[in-house]
């Protein structure tokens, strides 16, 4: 049961360049999509979200794009900074009103100085 | 900045023993959650709790699991008789609004449970 998939377990980019993290989903009943960031020995921290009725949401260096026809979303970080190095989880909520977040397995981003 | 705190950070127990994981959610939050992450796997929803009762639980949350809010500040997860497959990082989370609205949860640092 992999309703939310992050097919790249890791990504390495140079400081100052763009980081693009990808996420695919299979359930058309997802309502909200979120990105969480997790540092070692810490819990996930909410980063940015997007409603299923939008196709883009921007917050500073972070932009999330949603392509509903392709059931795909991506997180862009520009410019990438070494402090962005973390595991990034894609997550989604269901229109049915379920409380639960459905997470992907995560992508470990390394930003090299 | 207010944060969700969890204790213990790491617990090692023998199979069949009872374990209680404790959480102090952010004080003005109304919705409480437990998630877990088995090593190398996804973060998985266990249970949500609102107004002193379980509002939703997953298929993982069987009769061996229970949650309680014994006072105004603590939120506990009890595993009655631990199994090897319960070994995981358990995350407590809380939110002001229901997670079904925005999904913006505040997570604690996690409690690592190792069952031998």
PDB file of N, CA and C in Angstrom, chain A residues 11-64:
ATOM      1  N   UNK A  11      19.140  12.723  -2.589  1.00  0.00           N
ATOM      2  CA  UNK A  11      19.428  13.751  -3.595  1.00  0.00           C
ATOM      3  C   UNK A  11      20.564  14.598  -3.061  1.00  0.00           C
ATOM      4  N   UNK A  12      21.518  14.891  -3.931  1.00  0.00           N
ATOM      5  CA  UNK A  12      22.655  15.718  -3.535  1.00  0.00           C
ATOM      6  C   UNK A  12      22.759  16.900  -4.491  1.00  0.00           C
ATOM      7  N   UNK A  13      22.846  18.125  -3.932  1.00  0.00           N
ATOM      8  CA  UNK A  13      22.962  19.320  -4.768  1.00  0.00           C
ATOM      9  C   UNK A  13      24.018  20.249  -4.183  1.00  0.00           C
ATOM     10  N   UNK A  14      24.475  21.163  -5.009  1.00  0.00           N
ATOM     11  CA  UNK A  14      25.445  22.156  -4.567  1.00  0.00           C
ATOM     12  C   UNK A  14      24.732  23.351  -3.956  1.00  0.00           C
ATOM     13  N   UNK A  15      25.354  23.918  -2.960  1.00  0.00           N
ATOM     14  CA  UNK A  15      24.834  25.137  -2.341  1.00  0.00           C
ATOM     15  C   UNK A  15      24.578  26.194  -3.411  1.00  0.00           C
ATOM     16  N   UNK A  16      23.430  26.853  -3.301  1.00  0.00           N
ATOM     17  CA  UNK A  16      23.087  27.899  -4.246  1.00  0.00           C
ATOM     18  C   UNK A  16      22.277  27.424  -5.438  1.00  0.00           C
ATOM     19  N   UNK A  17      22.305  26.111  -5.677  1.00  0.00           N
ATOM     20  CA  UNK A  17      21.544  25.574  -6.814  1.00  0.00           C
ATOM     21  C   UNK A  17      20.130  25.211  -6.369  1.00  0.00           C
ATOM     22  N   UNK A  18      19.324  24.790  -7.317  1.00  0.00           N
ATOM     23  CA  UNK A  18      17.954  24.397  -7.001  1.00  0.00           C
ATOM     24  C   UNK A  18      17.903  22.930  -6.581  1.00  0.00           C
ATOM     25  N   UNK A  19      17.117  22.669  -5.553  1.00  0.00           N
ATOM     26  CA  UNK A  19      16.800  21.287  -5.170  1.00  0.00           C
ATOM     27  C   UNK A  19      15.360  21.020  -5.589  1.00  0.00           C
ATOM     28  N   UNK A  20      15.144  19.900  -6.241  1.00  0.00           N
ATOM     29  CA  UNK A  20      13.790  19.502  -6.641  1.00  0.00           C
ATOM     30  C   UNK A  20      13.509  18.121  -6.082  1.00  0.00           C
ATOM     31  N   UNK A  21      12.542  18.087  -5.179  1.00  0.00           N
ATOM     32  CA  UNK A  21      12.147  16.812  -4.573  1.00  0.00           C
ATOM     33  C   UNK A  21      10.784  16.434  -5.122  1.00  0.00           C
ATOM     34  N   UNK A  22      10.657  15.194  -5.522  1.00  0.00           N
ATOM     35  CA  UNK A  22       9.448  14.740  -6.202  1.00  0.00           C
ATOM     36  C   UNK A  22       8.630  13.763  -5.367  1.00  0.00           C
ATOM     37  N   UNK A  23       7.340  13.757  -5.661  1.00  0.00           N
ATOM     38  CA  UNK A  23       6.414  12.895  -4.929  1.00  0.00           C
ATOM     39  C   UNK A  23       5.275  12.527  -5.876  1.00  0.00           C
ATOM     40  N   UNK A  24       4.911  11.272  -5.901  1.00  0.00           N
ATOM     41  CA  UNK A  24       3.775  10.809  -6.702  1.00  0.00           C
ATOM     42  C   UNK A  24       2.736  10.198  -5.777  1.00  0.00           C
ATOM     43  N   UNK A  25       1.488  10.275  -6.180  1.00  0.00           N
ATOM     44  CA  UNK A  25       0.451   9.678  -5.347  1.00  0.00           C
ATOM     45  C   UNK A  25      -0.537   8.927  -6.229  1.00  0.00           C
ATOM     46  N   UNK A  26      -1.238   8.007  -5.613  1.00  0.00           N
ATOM     47  CA  UNK A  26      -2.155   7.176  -6.390  1.00  0.00           C
ATOM     48  C   UNK A  26      -3.619   7.433  -6.044  1.00  0.00           C
ATOM     49  N   UNK A  27      -3.884   8.035  -4.896  1.00  0.00           N
ATOM     50  CA  UNK A  27      -5.253   8.187  -4.429  1.00  0.00           C
ATOM     51  C   UNK A  27      -5.809   9.554  -4.829  1.00  0.00           C
ATOM     52  N   UNK A  28      -6.799   9.568  -5.701  1.00  0.00           N
ATOM     53  CA  UNK A  28      -7.373  10.828  -6.163  1.00  0.00           C
ATOM     54  C   UNK A  28      -8.229  11.510  -5.091  1.00  0.00           C
ATOM     55  N   UNK A  29      -8.403  10.848  -3.955  1.00  0.00           N
ATOM     56  CA  UNK A  29      -9.191  11.412  -2.864  1.00  0.00           C
ATOM     57  C   UNK A  29      -8.355  12.261  -1.904  1.00  0.00           C
ATOM     58  N   UNK A  30      -7.085  12.432  -2.207  1.00  0.00           N
ATOM     59  CA  UNK A  30      -6.266  13.294  -1.357  1.00  0.00           C
ATOM     60  C   UNK A  30      -6.684  14.755  -1.531  1.00  0.00           C
ATOM     61  N   UNK A  31      -6.675  15.474  -0.419  1.00  0.00           N
ATOM     62  CA  UNK A  31      -7.222  16.819  -0.386  1.00  0.00           C
ATOM     63  C   UNK A  31      -6.144  17.883  -0.209  1.00  0.00           C
ATOM     64  N   UNK A  32      -5.229  17.623   0.679  1.00  0.00           N
ATOM     65  CA  UNK A  32      -4.140  18.539   0.993  1.00  0.00           C
ATOM     66  C   UNK A  32      -2.846  17.765   0.884  1.00  0.00           C
ATOM     67  N   UNK A  33      -1.827  18.441   0.369  1.00  0.00           N
ATOM     68  CA  UNK A  33      -0.512  17.827   0.272  1.00  0.00           C
ATOM     69  C   UNK A  33       0.474  18.678   1.070  1.00  0.00           C
ATOM     70  N   UNK A  34       1.352  18.015   1.753  1.00  0.00           N
ATOM     71  CA  UNK A  34       2.265  18.723   2.647  1.00  0.00           C
ATOM     72  C   UNK A  34       3.682  18.187   2.480  1.00  0.00           C
ATOM     73  N   UNK A  35       4.622  19.034   2.807  1.00  0.00           N
ATOM     74  CA  UNK A  35       6.007  18.614   2.922  1.00  0.00           C
ATOM     75  C   UNK A  35       6.453  18.853   4.363  1.00  0.00           C
ATOM     76  N   UNK A  36       7.078  17.823   4.902  1.00  0.00           N
ATOM     77  CA  UNK A  36       7.675  17.916   6.218  1.00  0.00           C
ATOM     78  C   UNK A  36       9.178  17.701   6.061  1.00  0.00           C
ATOM     79  N   UNK A  37       9.932  18.358   6.929  1.00  0.00           N
ATOM     80  CA  UNK A  37      11.382  18.222   6.947  1.00  0.00           C
ATOM     81  C   UNK A  37      11.776  17.580   8.266  1.00  0.00           C
ATOM     82  N   UNK A  38      12.760  16.679   8.205  1.00  0.00           N
ATOM     83  CA  UNK A  38      13.182  16.014   9.436  1.00  0.00           C
ATOM     84  C   UNK A  38      14.693  15.973   9.520  1.00  0.00           C
ATOM     85  N   UNK A  39      15.198  16.548  10.618  1.00  0.00           N
ATOM     86  CA  UNK A  39      16.618  16.429  10.945  1.00  0.00           C
ATOM     87  C   UNK A  39      16.824  15.194  11.811  1.00  0.00           C
ATOM     88  N   UNK A  40      18.035  14.632  11.826  1.00  0.00           N
ATOM     89  CA  UNK A  40      18.320  13.487  12.702  1.00  0.00           C
ATOM     90  C   UNK A  40      17.984  13.797  14.150  1.00  0.00           C
ATOM     91  N   UNK A  41      17.422  12.845  14.836  1.00  0.00           N
ATOM     92  CA  UNK A  41      17.086  12.949  16.262  1.00  0.00           C
ATOM     93  C   UNK A  41      16.026  14.013  16.553  1.00  0.00           C
ATOM     94  N   UNK A  42      15.304  14.421  15.534  1.00  0.00           N
ATOM     95  CA  UNK A  42      14.193  15.346  15.742  1.00  0.00           C
ATOM     96  C   UNK A  42      12.945  14.787  15.072  1.00  0.00           C
ATOM     97  N   UNK A  43      11.786  15.313  15.475  1.00  0.00           N
ATOM     98  CA  UNK A  43      10.560  14.925  14.801  1.00  0.00           C
ATOM     99  C   UNK A  43      10.383  15.694  13.512  1.00  0.00           C
ATOM    100  N   UNK A  44       9.469  15.237  12.649  1.00  0.00           N
ATOM    101  CA  UNK A  44       9.187  15.985  11.412  1.00  0.00           C
ATOM    102  C   UNK A  44       8.661  17.389  11.729  1.00  0.00           C
ATOM    103  N   UNK A  45       9.052  18.339  10.896  1.00  0.00           N
ATOM    104  CA  UNK A  45       8.617  19.731  11.035  1.00  0.00           C
ATOM    105  C   UNK A  45       7.884  20.144   9.776  1.00  0.00           C
ATOM    106  N   UNK A  46       6.705  20.704   9.948  1.00  0.00           N
ATOM    107  CA  UNK A  46       5.932  21.152   8.793  1.00  0.00           C
ATOM    108  C   UNK A  46       6.686  22.236   8.028  1.00  0.00           C
ATOM    109  N   UNK A  47       6.677  22.108   6.709  1.00  0.00           N
ATOM    110  CA  UNK A  47       7.405  23.052   5.859  1.00  0.00           C
ATOM    111  C   UNK A  47       6.453  23.886   5.015  1.00  0.00           C
ATOM    112  N   UNK A  48       5.647  23.242   4.204  1.00  0.00           N
ATOM    113  CA  UNK A  48       4.766  23.950   3.288  1.00  0.00           C
ATOM    114  C   UNK A  48       3.666  22.984   2.842  1.00  0.00           C
ATOM    115  N   UNK A  49       2.525  23.549   2.461  1.00  0.00           N
ATOM    116  CA  UNK A  49       1.422  22.701   2.012  1.00  0.00           C
ATOM    117  C   UNK A  49       0.763  23.303   0.782  1.00  0.00           C
ATOM    118  N   UNK A  50      -0.085  22.518   0.156  1.00  0.00           N
ATOM    119  CA  UNK A  50      -0.854  22.989  -0.983  1.00  0.00           C
ATOM    120  C   UNK A  50      -2.186  22.270  -1.008  1.00  0.00           C
ATOM    121  N   UNK A  51      -3.233  23.035  -1.252  1.00  0.00           N
ATOM    122  CA  UNK A  51      -4.554  22.454  -1.393  1.00  0.00           C
ATOM    123  C   UNK A  51      -4.693  21.832  -2.774  1.00  0.00           C
ATOM    124  N   UNK A  52      -5.552  20.837  -2.875  1.00  0.00           N
ATOM    125  CA  UNK A  52      -5.743  20.172  -4.168  1.00  0.00           C
ATOM    126  C   UNK A  52      -6.401  21.074  -5.208  1.00  0.00           C
ATOM    127  N   UNK A  53      -6.920  22.225  -4.778  1.00  0.00           N
ATOM    128  CA  UNK A  53      -7.548  23.132  -5.747  1.00  0.00           C
ATOM    129  C   UNK A  53      -6.543  24.122  -6.332  1.00  0.00           C
ATOM    130  N   UNK A  54      -5.309  24.065  -5.858  1.00  0.00           N
ATOM    131  CA  UNK A  54      -4.277  24.971  -6.369  1.00  0.00           C
ATOM    132  C   UNK A  54      -3.211  24.188  -7.117  1.00  0.00           C
ATOM    133  N   UNK A  55      -2.381  24.905  -7.861  1.00  0.00           N
ATOM    134  CA  UNK A  55      -1.279  24.212  -8.523  1.00  0.00           C
ATOM    135  C   UNK A  55       0.094  24.719  -8.086  1.00  0.00           C
ATOM    136  N   UNK A  56       0.108  25.735  -7.263  1.00  0.00           N
ATOM    137  CA  UNK A  56       1.393  26.268  -6.812  1.00  0.00           C
ATOM    138  C   UNK A  56       1.204  26.990  -5.490  1.00  0.00           C
ATOM    139  N   UNK A  57       2.182  26.826  -4.615  1.00  0.00           N
ATOM    140  CA  UNK A  57       2.211  27.601  -3.385  1.00  0.00           C
ATOM    141  C   UNK A  57       3.667  27.924  -3.063  1.00  0.00           C
ATOM    142  N   UNK A  58       3.907  29.175  -2.737  1.00  0.00           N
ATOM    143  CA  UNK A  58       5.274  29.643  -2.546  1.00  0.00           C
ATOM    144  C   UNK A  58       5.438  30.236  -1.165  1.00  0.00           C
ATOM    145  N   UNK A  59       6.565  29.933  -0.528  1.00  0.00           N
ATOM    146  CA  UNK A  59       6.869  30.499   0.776  1.00  0.00           C
ATOM    147  C   UNK A  59       8.375  30.693   0.856  1.00  0.00           C
ATOM    148  N   UNK A  60       8.799  31.913   0.550  1.00  0.00           N
ATOM    149  CA  UNK A  60      10.233  32.196   0.588  1.00  0.00           C
ATOM    150  C   UNK A  60      10.987  31.377  -0.444  1.00  0.00           C
ATOM    151  N   UNK A  61      11.961  30.618   0.033  1.00  0.00           N
ATOM    152  CA  UNK A  61      12.780  29.804  -0.886  1.00  0.00           C
ATOM    153  C   UNK A  61      12.085  28.510  -1.316  1.00  0.00           C
ATOM    154  N   UNK A  62      10.947  28.227  -0.715  1.00  0.00           N
ATOM    155  CA  UNK A  62      10.258  26.958  -0.947  1.00  0.00           C
ATOM    156  C   UNK A  62       9.005  27.155  -1.793  1.00  0.00           C
ATOM    157  N   UNK A  63       8.893  26.340  -2.837  1.00  0.00           N
ATOM    158  CA  UNK A  63       7.702  26.358  -3.693  1.00  0.00           C
ATOM    159  C   UNK A  63       7.249  24.927  -3.915  1.00  0.00           C
ATOM    160  N   UNK A  64       5.960  24.707  -3.747  1.00  0.00           N
ATOM    161  CA  UNK A  64       5.413  23.385  -4.043  1.00  0.00           C
ATOM    162  C   UNK A  64       4.520  23.507  -5.265  1.00  0.00           C
TER     163      UNK A  64
END
